[in-house]
Amino acid sequence: MTGYIVRRLIAVPLMMLAISFILFMLLFVRPGSAAFAASGFVGDNDPKAVERFEERYGLNRPWYAQYGDWLWNAVQGDLGVRLTPPQDPVTDKIWERLPNTVEVGLLTVVLSAIFGITIGVLSAVRRNSILDYVLRTVAIAGISVPNFWLAILVLTLPAIWWQWTPFASVWVSFTDNPLDNLAIVIWPAMTLALASAAGTARLVRTSMLEVFYSDYVRTARAKGLQERRVIWSHVFRNSLIPVITLIGLQFGAVLGGVVIAEVIFGIPGLGSLTLAGVLAQDYPLVLGTICIFALLFVLVTLAVDLLYTVVDPRIQY
Amino acid sequence: MSLDSSAQATDAPLSDAAAALEYGIPPKQRFNPFHWMRREPLGALGLALIIIVSVGAAFAPFLNTFPDPREQGLGPPLEGPSADHWFGTDRFGKDVWTRVLHGGRISLKIGVATVLIGTVAGTLVALLTAFTGGAVDFVVGRLVDVIIAIPSILLALVLYTSVGQDLPDLPVLPRQEFVLVIAIASFFMPGTYRIMRGMVLELREQQYVEAARVVGAANFRIMWRHIAPNMAGLMIVITSISLPAAILAEASLSFLGVGVEAGTPSWGADLSGTTRTYFIAGPWLAIFPGLALAITVFGFNVFGDSLRDTLDPRLRGRI
């Protein structure tokens, strides 16, 4: 067990090394860094200006020197400076935006787990009832509705019907006013949670149904346990493992969806920062933000794998 | 004598009914679409929706009420649905019905292209690497781990900023759509690869593969004739389940402004940018493209699910 955890912990920096290397090669070392340099920041095709630009950002050096430098700085917490006008350090910008994204992401995963598990358990316990059919249809519809369209409807329809919008247009950070902040963040989290909750509900239902007909559940009933006890401590607990895997996997999808939700709801998070970087071709910014996204994902995957052993003591690595 | 006659009896080919009795082999059932519809009502609904959307996209030039989805000033700007403009007009007087129809073409074109490329490439790589094993298998496996660690939309954003700037315009595929295809296909590949690799490892140990090896079949022949055909069913299922996700991905990226070229009719693009400020004045602008997208994705989702259950119920919960 300890050996397994140590191995997994060593794998994290190795993963990040590989991810950052591939991203760096994709973003920085493309045929002709002049294209990179001339992408709107240096002015028109002035060879002198391009040269100065390359000199300044060290783009005229071989790729291993560039990557080595970037990596050495990144390990110390410096992800370079932005190319776009304020030209401030990427790291500062990320620190400023990261808490908002993490807040939206966590809230989404929590909401999705609560809704998904409740609906899934209800569906499984009352299987083949009208409630079950309604919940299952809602779940499939939930997977199919594009989250950005849902967000648009949430913003638009109340405004048309009641001249009222659920969404405050001015951003308030959590440290300034936690309640006002939650009133804003709850909307992107809800729209993102819908699709993943639908997925969770479907999985909870199938995996609980599999357990329902197993021998130990029959034994539990036979020895006279209350139905409530049977459902929660026998069926539910044993059907959790695939559900935890799914919630872990969904975190990746949520991180992707966060970009869209942040753009629509105007939340100053890492996702909207990445998109701004992409649209402005601000390479250091894109590289930095995506590396942070990947780091989040790798850490969550690790946490999920370690959580298995808590949920299911039979699993030993 | 009696022994001799019984030997003769076993030599004669058994009738299907006798085989069913003798070995418990169920008689071959002819596929009856009406039975399937009754067993899988949601799947049938999905198929119907898919047919409607495909017909709409395929015959867009005949079904549209105005020939050009990009043409402006076809009617008064921001007019609600009417006899002339079934889905209303946008702020430039473009006809929304025409744009929604043509948007379906982009969605289906990009969706089908990306899923085909992603699943075929993923399957081929899985077949080659898992069969050979060793260092190649290890390296490709770790590479896939790395790609999976970058959330799909963000991977698409990276490819858009990097590779996207260097791609050429193709005759059938403008540069922007080419980037989309590569970006979306590249996040279906790793998933397909993982599932298929497991399948190849399982199939590689089958007795008929061993038998083929014994009679001296070359690796390539075993891969192509003995393993690949057994992966076809799974591939169909993966394709049909990935397709709605691909269509959503195209719409999401176009919505973010890194998808199709500006002005191209696309459900995602028509919901994005400055158009969003007109949704309260013209709700039909928000409703119709989004509804078309949701219906398409819903159709493919439920059809894919029931296809999986029909073809291979063991996959339920795994894909």
Coordinates of N, CA, C and O in Angstrom, one line a residue, chain A residues 19-78:
Chain A
I19 N 3.7 16.2 -19.9 CA 2.6 17.1 -20.4 C 3.2 18.5 -20.8 O 3.0 19.0 -21.9
S20 N 4.1 19.0 -19.9 CA 4.6 20.3 -20.2 C 5.5 20.3 -21.4 O 5.5 21.2 -22.3
F21 N 6.3 19.2 -21.6 CA 7.1 19.0 -22.7 C 6.3 19.0 -24.0 O 6.6 19.8 -25.0
I22 N 5.3 18.2 -24.1 CA 4.5 18.1 -25.3 C 3.8 19.5 -25.6 O 3.9 19.9 -26.7
L23 N 3.3 20.1 -24.6 CA 2.6 21.4 -24.8 C 3.6 22.4 -25.2 O 3.4 23.2 -26.1
F24 N 4.8 22.4 -24.6 CA 5.8 23.4 -25.0 C 6.2 23.2 -26.5 O 6.3 24.2 -27.2
M25 N 6.5 21.9 -26.9 CA 6.8 21.7 -28.2 C 5.7 22.1 -29.2 O 6.0 22.7 -30.2
L26 N 4.5 21.9 -28.8 CA 3.3 22.3 -29.7 C 3.3 23.8 -29.8 O 3.0 24.3 -30.9
L27 N 3.4 24.5 -28.7 CA 3.1 25.9 -28.7 C 4.3 26.8 -29.1 O 4.2 27.8 -29.7
F28 N 5.5 26.4 -28.6 CA 6.7 27.2 -28.9 C 7.6 26.8 -30.0 O 8.0 27.7 -30.8
V29 N 7.8 25.6 -30.1 CA 8.8 25.1 -31.1 C 8.2 24.6 -32.4 O 8.2 23.5 -32.7
R30 N 7.5 25.6 -33.1 CA 6.9 25.2 -34.3 C 7.8 25.6 -35.4 O 8.7 26.5 -35.2
P31 N 7.6 25.1 -36.6 CA 8.5 25.5 -37.8 C 8.4 27.0 -37.9 O 7.4 27.6 -38.1
G32 N 9.6 27.7 -37.6 CA 9.7 29.1 -37.7 C 9.0 29.8 -36.5 O 7.8 30.0 -36.5
S33 N 9.9 30.2 -35.6 CA 9.3 30.9 -34.4 C 9.0 32.3 -34.8 O 8.4 33.0 -34.1
A34 N 9.4 32.7 -36.1 CA 9.0 34.0 -36.5 C 7.5 34.2 -36.6 O 7.0 35.2 -36.3
A35 N 6.8 33.1 -37.0 CA 5.4 33.1 -37.0 C 4.8 33.4 -35.7 O 3.9 34.2 -35.5
F36 N 5.5 32.8 -34.7 CA 5.1 33.0 -33.3 C 5.3 34.5 -32.9 O 4.5 35.2 -32.3
A37 N 6.5 35.0 -33.3 CA 6.9 36.3 -32.9 C 6.0 37.4 -33.6 O 5.6 38.4 -33.1
A38 N 5.7 37.1 -34.9 CA 5.0 38.1 -35.7 C 3.5 38.0 -35.5 O 2.8 38.7 -36.3
S39 N 3.1 37.2 -34.6 CA 1.6 37.1 -34.5 C 1.0 38.2 -33.8 O 0.3 38.1 -32.8
G40 N 1.2 39.4 -34.3 CA 0.4 40.5 -33.9 C 1.1 41.4 -32.8 O 0.6 42.4 -32.5
F41 N 2.2 40.9 -32.2 CA 2.7 41.7 -31.1 C 3.9 42.6 -31.6 O 4.3 43.5 -30.9
V42 N 4.4 42.3 -32.7 CA 5.7 43.0 -33.1 C 5.3 44.0 -34.2 O 6.2 44.8 -34.5
G43 N 4.2 44.0 -34.7 CA 3.9 45.0 -35.7 C 4.1 44.2 -37.0 O 4.4 43.1 -37.1
D44 N 3.9 45.0 -38.1 CA 4.0 44.3 -39.5 C 5.3 43.8 -39.8 O 6.3 44.0 -39.0
N45 N 5.4 43.0 -40.8 CA 6.6 42.2 -41.1 C 7.9 43.0 -41.1 O 8.6 43.1 -42.1
D46 N 8.2 43.5 -40.0 CA 9.5 44.3 -39.9 C 10.5 43.3 -39.3 O 10.5 42.9 -38.2
P47 N 11.5 42.9 -40.2 CA 12.4 41.8 -39.8 C 13.2 42.2 -38.5 O 13.5 41.4 -37.7
K48 N 13.6 43.5 -38.4 CA 14.3 44.0 -37.3 C 13.5 43.8 -36.0 O 14.1 43.3 -35.0
A49 N 12.3 44.1 -36.0 CA 11.4 44.0 -34.9 C 11.3 42.6 -34.5 O 11.3 42.3 -33.3
V50 N 11.1 41.7 -35.5 CA 10.9 40.3 -35.2 C 12.2 39.8 -34.5 O 12.1 39.1 -33.5
E51 N 13.4 40.2 -35.0 CA 14.6 39.8 -34.4 C 14.7 40.2 -33.0 O 15.1 39.5 -32.1
R52 N 14.4 41.5 -32.7 CA 14.5 42.0 -31.3 C 13.5 41.2 -30.4 O 13.9 40.9 -29.3
F53 N 12.4 40.9 -31.0 CA 11.4 40.1 -30.2 C 11.9 38.7 -29.9 O 11.8 38.3 -28.7
E54 N 12.5 38.1 -30.9 CA 13.0 36.8 -30.7 C 14.2 36.8 -29.6 O 14.3 36.0 -28.8
E55 N 15.0 37.9 -29.7 CA 16.1 38.1 -28.8 C 15.6 38.2 -27.4 O 16.0 37.5 -26.5
R56 N 14.5 39.0 -27.3 CA 14.0 39.3 -25.9 C 13.4 38.1 -25.3 O 13.6 37.9 -24.1
Y57 N 12.7 37.3 -26.1 CA 12.1 36.1 -25.5 C 12.9 34.8 -25.6 O 12.5 33.8 -25.3
G58 N 14.1 35.0 -26.1 CA 15.0 33.9 -26.3 C 14.5 32.9 -27.3 O 14.8 31.7 -27.2
L59 N 13.8 33.3 -28.3 CA 13.2 32.4 -29.3 C 14.3 31.9 -30.3 O 14.0 31.0 -31.1
N60 N 15.4 32.6 -30.4 CA 16.4 32.2 -31.4 C 17.3 31.1 -30.9 O 18.2 30.7 -31.5
R61 N 17.1 30.7 -29.6 CA 17.9 29.6 -29.1 C 17.4 28.3 -29.5 O 16.2 28.1 -29.8
P62 N 18.2 27.2 -29.4 CA 17.7 25.8 -29.7 C 16.6 25.5 -28.7 O 16.5 26.0 -27.6
W63 N 15.7 24.5 -29.1 CA 14.5 24.2 -28.3 C 14.8 23.7 -26.9 O 14.1 24.0 -26.0
Y64 N 15.9 22.9 -26.8 CA 16.2 22.3 -25.5 C 16.6 23.4 -24.5 O 16.2 23.3 -23.3
A65 N 17.3 24.4 -25.0 CA 17.6 25.5 -24.1 C 16.4 26.3 -23.7 O 16.2 26.6 -22.5
Q66 N 15.5 26.5 -24.6 CA 14.2 27.2 -24.3 C 13.4 26.4 -23.3 O 12.9 27.0 -22.3
Y67 N 13.2 25.1 -23.6 CA 12.4 24.3 -22.7 C 13.1 24.2 -21.3 O 12.4 24.3 -20.3
G68 N 14.4 24.0 -21.3 CA 15.1 23.9 -20.1 C 14.9 25.1 -19.2 O 14.6 25.0 -18.0
D69 N 15.1 26.3 -19.8 CA 14.9 27.5 -19.1 C 13.5 27.6 -18.5 O 13.3 28.0 -17.3
W70 N 12.5 27.3 -19.4 CA 11.1 27.5 -19.0 C 10.8 26.5 -17.8 O 10.2 26.9 -16.8
L71 N 11.3 25.3 -17.9 CA 11.1 24.3 -16.9 C 11.7 24.7 -15.6 O 11.1 24.6 -14.5
W72 N 13.0 25.2 -15.7 CA 13.7 25.6 -14.5 C 12.9 26.7 -13.7 O 12.8 26.6 -12.5
N73 N 12.4 27.7 -14.5 CA 11.6 28.7 -13.9 C 10.3 28.2 -13.4 O 9.9 28.6 -12.3
A74 N 9.7 27.3 -14.2 CA 8.3 26.9 -13.8 C 8.4 26.1 -12.5 O 7.5 26.2 -11.6
V75 N 9.5 25.3 -12.3 CA 9.6 24.5 -11.1 C 9.7 25.5 -9.9 O 9.2 25.2 -8.8
Q76 N 10.3 26.7 -10.1 CA 10.4 27.7 -9.1 C 9.2 28.6 -9.0 O 9.1 29.5 -8.2
G77 N 8.1 28.2 -9.8 CA 6.9 29.0 -9.7 C 6.8 30.2 -10.6 O 5.9 31.1 -10.4
D78 N 7.7 30.3 -11.6 CA 7.6 31.4 -12.5 C 7.3 30.9 -13.9 O 8.1 30.2 -14.6

